[in-house]
Amino acid sequence: MARKQKFKITPIGGLGEIGKNMTLFEYNGDGFLIDCGIMFPANDMHGVDYIIPDFRWLVERDDIKLHGVCFTHGHEDHIGATPHLIKAFPGLPLFATPLTAGLLQVKLKSARLLKNAALNTFDAGDTIQVGPFKLESFHVCHSIPDCVGYGINTPFGIVLHTGDYKFDNTPVHGRKTDYARLAGFAQRGVALLLADSTNSDKAGWTQSEAVIAPALDRVFRQAKGRIMVATFASLMSRVQQVVNAARAHKRKVCITGYTMSEYAKIARKLGYLDVGDDMLVTVAQAKQLPPHKIVFMVTGSQGEPSAVLGKLAAGRHRQLDVRRDDTIIFSSHPIPGNEEMVYRTINRLIERGADVIYDAIESVHVSGHACQEEMRLMLNLTQPKRLIPVHGEVRHLHLHAKLAVDNGMPPDKVTIIENGTTIELDGRGVRVGERQPGGYVFVDGSSVGDIGRAVIRDREILAQDGFVLVSVNVDRRSGKLLEQPRIVSRGFVYLKDAEDFLDNIRDKVTRVVNSNQRMNGNRQNLVEDSLSKLIYNETKRRPMIFSIVNEV
Amino acid sequence: MARKQKFKITPIGGLGEIGKNMTLFEYNGDGFLIDCGIMFPANDMHGVDYIIPDFRWLVERDDIKLHGVCFTHGHEDHIGATPHLIKAFPGLPLFATPLTAGLLQVKLKSARLLKNAALNTFDAGDTIQVGPFKLESFHVCHSIPDCVGYGINTPFGIVLHTGDYKFDNTPVHGRKTDYARLAGFAQRGVALLLADSTNSDKAGWTQSEAVIAPALDRVFRQAKGRIMVATFASLMSRVQQVVNAARAHKRKVCITGYTMSEYAKIARKLGYLDVGDDMLVTVAQAKQLPPHKIVFMVTGSQGEPSAVLGKLAAGRHRQLDVRRDDTIIFSSHPIPGNEEMVYRTINRLIERGADVIYDAIESVHVSGHACQEEMRLMLNLTQPKRLIPVHGEVRHLHLHAKLAVDNGMPPDKVTIIENGTTIELDGRGVRVGERQPGGYVFVDGSSVGDIGRAVIRDREILAQDGFVLVSVNVDRRSGKLLEQPRIVSRGFVYLKDAEDFLDNIRDKVTRVVNSNQRMNGNRQNLVEDSLSKLIYNETKRRPMIFSIVNEV
């Protein structure tokens, strides 16, 4: 590589938010991506299924040749948007460790895109060549096996991307975060570190996954009836721990739900999930077993009404129900914004007679992200010249920056940027460059990106106060009303109890139309304005108001 | 009181939820209430301002003579619905300690109901007579001064209601929870305890309010510029602590927002808030002071967009803005369901340059409710024969029950009930009696109770996918379409980008109408059904669909 150009880094997602992680690296007309994830919508993003990074500008840019996507691990917020990317860049090479590649395969297959994907597998620790770029992968611990970070060789030194990580000294699958490699990078000189900020407001050191085993053991020991364990479909380390507990307590395991079953199948095939055929049963088989002989793995730990646990809580699951003496374990922590739905699900399951164990009661979940002491360790191990905090809300990025400065890094070497901001690295240092769009692309139903802020805002208004529509037929010549106005309204008041008020509306509209017979063009506005006023005065609400004036 | 009757207790609100606390006690045709609070809506109760207990059935019941409402303390979830109750029961006597009475006065005054309220003040520890009922009040600590619980004398022993409480040994205002009185009740025999369950999933002992002072001191010491402290308007102990810190660091205090100012005024007048005139400044005066000489008390600690902090975060406050070097303290904890809005507010304030301190960073807030060890202490001090866990979600009630059983109470002496369930106490014990409606009454705009579950469900559907309405004019004789169908739609797709799709809809409707000229009555259904199918097939969404067929 020649040194005339700058090495550019553009986070497309994952800054100032938890989710939809994706970063572009480019040099001299060549580029590659790290990760391509989705994000779950906030409570006020009505009707949105999920959000993908806004890479539309990248599709337009014919001055970059994209050589591939390198994945850090197999969670949805890092791989989930890959089908959308592959549609835009058919045949784009994908680079991943075996488990991550397996999960990508499941995802691409169900999107019918497997034939368009060039999937390349490597082992954590391998060096991979992506077009002209040399990336040295290194193993990190998280809450799924086979996670990596990348040391990217640039003419200006090593750029280090941690991915999601923690320093678990007793991880479920035995392999530790690669201290030696990280220290090795430091010896060669780390020009810039991009590091996970998710837990930067948490002091100390994240607990090891190892604390979960004894907690599960305590719960399994006391459970009289069936056990159900809820977690994310992709949290394969957790599935392994539940399998281990089941084995110790002589229970069979039933993995429910399509995604979790598919992921478990791949993980078993690749050797990341150690469970014999004799231990696994179908739902039908599970129902034949005595209650104390079975553990169900279920989805829905975030309170999603359409997941297995959500259906069980509502009594709407086709094959299973919740009974007295069932023990239900939430092996998860609510993602911010999901607390209400999670606790509602817990309350309903308790009402149905279950004993529900969540992390306030037992240590049945630990975070997969580094806390403050681990962040300090990362800085001290890798000794970067500069830091860009990534992966986290604005507050996390700022606290990570503060931590780095308190740890001795000069304040001008820490740069907080937003999605879409390009960072330019050269021999002299780092410069904040151009700004690309870094916003949200909403996926709703089968469509991508056709609902934007305006549609969401309309949904918000409809959600607040509903709408009222009045249709009137007016005589073309006299301008007089021909028949009673018709009213269509939803979400405003309970219409059956509001006949008087609807009469008021009809009277008002009749008066407005009949007393303004000459003002043809303005009739619609006149009707809507007078209706707005009437409704606000009577109810102090502001539903959306429409009128249709038919001149007949 | 004769012993032929049963003593009946009916929680109208406050069970299985956090908020809208209200309990009816009745004996022999006489009754009184404890508390009358509001609850904040869940995220999916679209457009609801707040929720009040459903006491409509009580208005209908002419077999009970109501003698008054006894309040435990002045928080919104215990006093907020009083104006609604007073409208239903004009002149109903209210019994409260001085500060609670002062806050009630502010509330009733702004609802223009002060003249209908018979407000009786007593001191914590006093015995009050409410009709035929003798209630012995006792002081408890919480996060506002002047809180009480009640020992209610019944022919069957003492019924004890704790209100919201914790055992703070170093409270801000000096007065402890009344250990002696609680022990005294035990000696006389507590037949039934109704006790706060809010923190029953938290081990140990809630921290004292005293830990906040040194935390505030640390933050004040480091703050370079202005300080803003956000908390609930009614958290007068917290206001006192901020005033103390301001005094120590030679800053003036500016209390912003109507409610907090009014509450502070009353608290000062009654001697519950110790702050001299020389320390208080208006917003205008505050703006003239150097940044390091001022502390603002603001509302909006729950992320409410319409509160002071919400406006500051959005840059929409008329008098104030957020600047670099401002320190903003969230002296509060998010109520479950508010996390997303709280953290969004924090992120925006940080983006505006402020240093934001929240409880993950410093102990700037402690809970006002008892944790598990305090719950055990309450049981051991009062030695009740029976327990009904109150104040808390279903999970909290069940954990409180489990704690009592683990503490030695026989399982059949602990009763978990729902709002509206009457508990009957007599010499033989407790029986679960009749069921009254115990649901939600939604307050939206100026109306109470006219939107129910059906309206909320419609709002939910509108929020998900919006609506599409088609209006067609049809020739009365031929049944043929007279002109192009008109479409009104919001919240479905961004219409400007969807012209092709709208054309599809018009074509479809035209075909359906023209090919079904004979089927008069069914036209509307036919149009709506075919439209539903078209829209679902094309978009996988389910907006609400309406048609208006004008026969001309």
GROMACS .gro file of C-alpha atoms in nm, chain B residues 156-322:
model
  167
  708PHE     CA    1  -6.131  -0.842   6.574
  709GLY     CA    2  -5.797  -0.683   6.662
  710ILE     CA    3  -5.577  -0.422   6.502
  711VAL     CA    4  -5.554  -0.397   6.124
  712LEU     CA    5  -5.222  -0.234   6.041
  713HIS     CA    6  -5.159  -0.047   5.714
  714THR     CA    7  -4.793   0.053   5.666
  715GLY     CA    8  -4.835   0.293   5.374
  716ASP     CA    9  -4.510   0.338   5.181
  717TYR     CA   10  -4.229   0.298   5.432
  718LYS     CA   11  -3.868   0.221   5.499
  719PHE     CA   12  -3.670   0.201   5.824
  720ASP     CA   13  -3.431   0.490   5.769
  721ASN     CA   14  -3.217   0.532   6.081
  722THR     CA   15  -3.070   0.862   5.961
  723PRO     CA   16  -3.353   1.035   5.774
  724VAL     CA   17  -3.317   1.388   5.636
  725HIS     CA   18  -3.578   1.537   5.867
  726GLY     CA   19  -3.463   1.346   6.174
  727ARG     CA   20  -3.783   1.162   6.260
  728LYS     CA   21  -3.751   0.782   6.240
  729THR     CA   22  -4.010   0.518   6.164
  730ASP     CA   23  -4.192   0.470   6.497
  731TYR     CA   24  -4.041   0.141   6.621
  732ALA     CA   25  -4.206   0.180   6.964
  733ARG     CA   26  -4.558   0.217   6.826
  734LEU     CA   27  -4.512  -0.079   6.593
  735ALA     CA   28  -4.391  -0.294   6.883
  736GLY     CA   29  -4.682  -0.163   7.089
  737PHE     CA   30  -4.932  -0.280   6.829
  738ALA     CA   31  -4.773  -0.625   6.848
  739GLN     CA   32  -4.834  -0.639   7.222
  740ARG     CA   33  -5.203  -0.558   7.171
  741GLY     CA   34  -5.232  -0.807   6.882
  742VAL     CA   35  -5.220  -0.734   6.513
  743ALA     CA   36  -5.492  -0.933   6.341
  744LEU     CA   37  -5.388  -0.836   5.990
  745LEU     CA   38  -5.099  -0.647   5.833
  746LEU     CA   39  -5.123  -0.471   5.497
  747ALA     CA   40  -4.761  -0.395   5.406
  748ASP     CA   41  -4.570  -0.228   5.121
  749SER     CA   42  -4.417  -0.483   4.879
  750THR     CA   43  -4.249  -0.251   4.624
  751ASN     CA   44  -3.889  -0.364   4.687
  752SER     CA   45  -3.955  -0.727   4.778
  753ASP     CA   46  -3.716  -0.845   4.506
  754LYS     CA   47  -3.430  -0.645   4.659
  755ALA     CA   48  -3.212  -0.808   4.920
  756GLY     CA   49  -3.080  -0.628   5.226
  757TRP     CA   50  -3.174  -0.286   5.360
  758THR     CA   51  -3.252   0.024   5.156
  759GLN     CA   52  -2.980   0.285   5.188
  760SER     CA   53  -3.054   0.582   5.409
  761GLU     CA   54  -3.131   0.920   5.259
  762ALA     CA   55  -2.815   1.021   5.443
  763VAL     CA   56  -2.589   0.871   5.173
  764ILE     CA   57  -2.712   1.130   4.928
  765ALA     CA   58  -2.556   1.426   5.111
  766PRO     CA   59  -2.191   1.318   5.061
  767ALA     CA   60  -2.269   1.219   4.699
  768LEU     CA   61  -2.416   1.561   4.629
  769ASP     CA   62  -2.118   1.715   4.803
  770ARG     CA   63  -1.875   1.530   4.572
  771VAL     CA   64  -2.067   1.639   4.263
  772PHE     CA   65  -2.103   2.001   4.381
  773ARG     CA   66  -1.731   2.015   4.460
  774GLN     CA   67  -1.636   1.912   4.106
  775ALA     CA   68  -1.898   2.111   3.913
  776LYS     CA   69  -1.740   2.394   3.720
  777GLY     CA   70  -2.055   2.563   3.594
  778ARG     CA   71  -2.424   2.560   3.670
  779ILE     CA   72  -2.586   2.265   3.846
  780MET     CA   73  -2.933   2.135   3.769
  781VAL     CA   74  -3.094   1.872   3.989
  782ALA     CA   75  -3.393   1.681   3.857
  783THR     CA   76  -3.633   1.498   4.083
  784PHE     CA   77  -4.006   1.452   4.147
  785ALA     CA   78  -4.191   1.773   4.237
  786SER     CA   79  -4.310   1.622   4.564
  787LEU     CA   80  -3.975   1.477   4.685
  788MET     CA   81  -3.932   1.747   4.950
  789SER     CA   82  -3.658   1.563   5.141
  790ARG     CA   83  -3.449   1.571   4.825
  791VAL     CA   84  -3.514   1.941   4.774
  792GLN     CA   85  -3.393   1.997   5.131
  793GLN     CA   86  -3.074   1.801   5.061
  794VAL     CA   87  -3.002   2.003   4.749
  795VAL     CA   88  -3.062   2.324   4.943
  796ASN     CA   89  -2.816   2.203   5.209
  797ALA     CA   90  -2.552   2.125   4.945
  798ALA     CA   91  -2.612   2.461   4.779
  799ARG     CA   92  -2.570   2.639   5.112
  800ALA     CA   93  -2.241   2.458   5.177
  801HIS     CA   94  -2.110   2.544   4.831
  802LYS     CA   95  -2.239   2.903   4.835
  803ARG     CA   96  -2.482   2.861   4.550
  804LYS     CA   97  -2.829   3.012   4.522
  805VAL     CA   98  -3.125   2.788   4.447
  806CYS     CA   99  -3.381   2.839   4.172
  807ILE     CA  100  -3.688   2.613   4.189
  808THR     CA  101  -3.843   2.591   3.841
  809GLY     CA  102  -4.179   2.459   3.730
  810TYR     CA  103  -4.524   2.543   3.868
  811THR     CA  104  -4.591   2.230   4.075
  812MET     CA  105  -4.250   2.205   4.237
  813SER     CA  106  -4.258   2.579   4.323
  814GLU     CA  107  -4.603   2.551   4.476
  815TYR     CA  108  -4.509   2.241   4.673
  816ALA     CA  109  -4.189   2.406   4.796
  817LYS     CA  110  -4.385   2.716   4.899
  818ILE     CA  111  -4.624   2.508   5.111
  819ALA     CA  112  -4.340   2.299   5.256
  820ARG     CA  113  -4.152   2.615   5.359
  821LYS     CA  114  -4.462   2.770   5.512
  822LEU     CA  115  -4.523   2.457   5.720
  823GLY     CA  116  -4.161   2.425   5.825
  824TYR     CA  117  -4.075   2.116   5.621
  825LEU     CA  118  -3.831   2.292   5.394
  826ASP     CA  119  -3.560   2.497   5.559
  827VAL     CA  120  -3.442   2.758   5.314
  828GLY     CA  121  -3.405   3.133   5.370
  829ASP     CA  122  -3.544   3.396   5.135
  830ASP     CA  123  -3.187   3.507   5.062
  831MET     CA  124  -3.106   3.169   4.906
  832LEU     CA  125  -3.396   3.151   4.662
  833VAL     CA  126  -3.385   3.326   4.326
  834THR     CA  127  -3.612   3.344   4.023
  835VAL     CA  128  -3.506   3.215   3.683
  836ALA     CA  129  -3.444   3.574   3.568
  837GLN     CA  130  -3.220   3.639   3.870
  838ALA     CA  131  -3.045   3.304   3.827
  839LYS     CA  132  -2.948   3.396   3.472
  840GLN     CA  133  -2.765   3.703   3.605
  841LEU     CA  134  -2.551   3.499   3.845
  842PRO     CA  135  -2.212   3.347   3.756
  843PRO     CA  136  -2.256   2.978   3.659
  844HIS     CA  137  -2.081   2.847   3.971
  845LYS     CA  138  -2.322   3.036   4.198
  846ILE     CA  139  -2.648   2.867   4.102
  847VAL     CA  140  -2.840   2.540   4.136
  848PHE     CA  141  -3.164   2.482   3.948
  849MET     CA  142  -3.421   2.236   4.079
  850VAL     CA  143  -3.606   2.099   3.777
  851THR     CA  144  -3.876   1.844   3.697
  852GLY     CA  145  -3.851   1.581   3.423
  853SER     CA  146  -3.643   1.313   3.594
  854GLN     CA  147  -3.865   1.046   3.431
  855GLY     CA  148  -3.787   1.170   3.080
  856GLU     CA  149  -4.125   1.342   3.035
  857PRO     CA  150  -4.088   1.554   2.719
  858SER     CA  151  -4.315   1.827   2.858
  859ALA     CA  152  -4.122   1.878   3.185
  860VAL     CA  153  -3.839   2.130   3.226
  861LEU     CA  154  -3.559   1.880   3.163
  862GLY     CA  155  -3.736   1.733   2.859
  863LYS     CA  156  -3.762   2.080   2.708
  864LEU     CA  157  -3.397   2.154   2.789
  865ALA     CA  158  -3.291   1.827   2.623
  866ALA     CA  159  -3.489   1.916   2.311
  867GLY     CA  160  -3.370   2.279   2.315
  868ARG     CA  161  -3.728   2.399   2.353
  869HIS     CA  162  -3.724   2.570   2.693
  870ARG     CA  163  -3.824   2.936   2.675
  871GLN     CA  164  -3.591   3.074   2.941
  872LEU     CA  165  -3.308   2.825   2.984
  873ASP     CA  166  -3.066   2.627   2.773
  874VAL     CA  167  -2.805   2.361   2.842
   0.00000   0.00000   0.00000
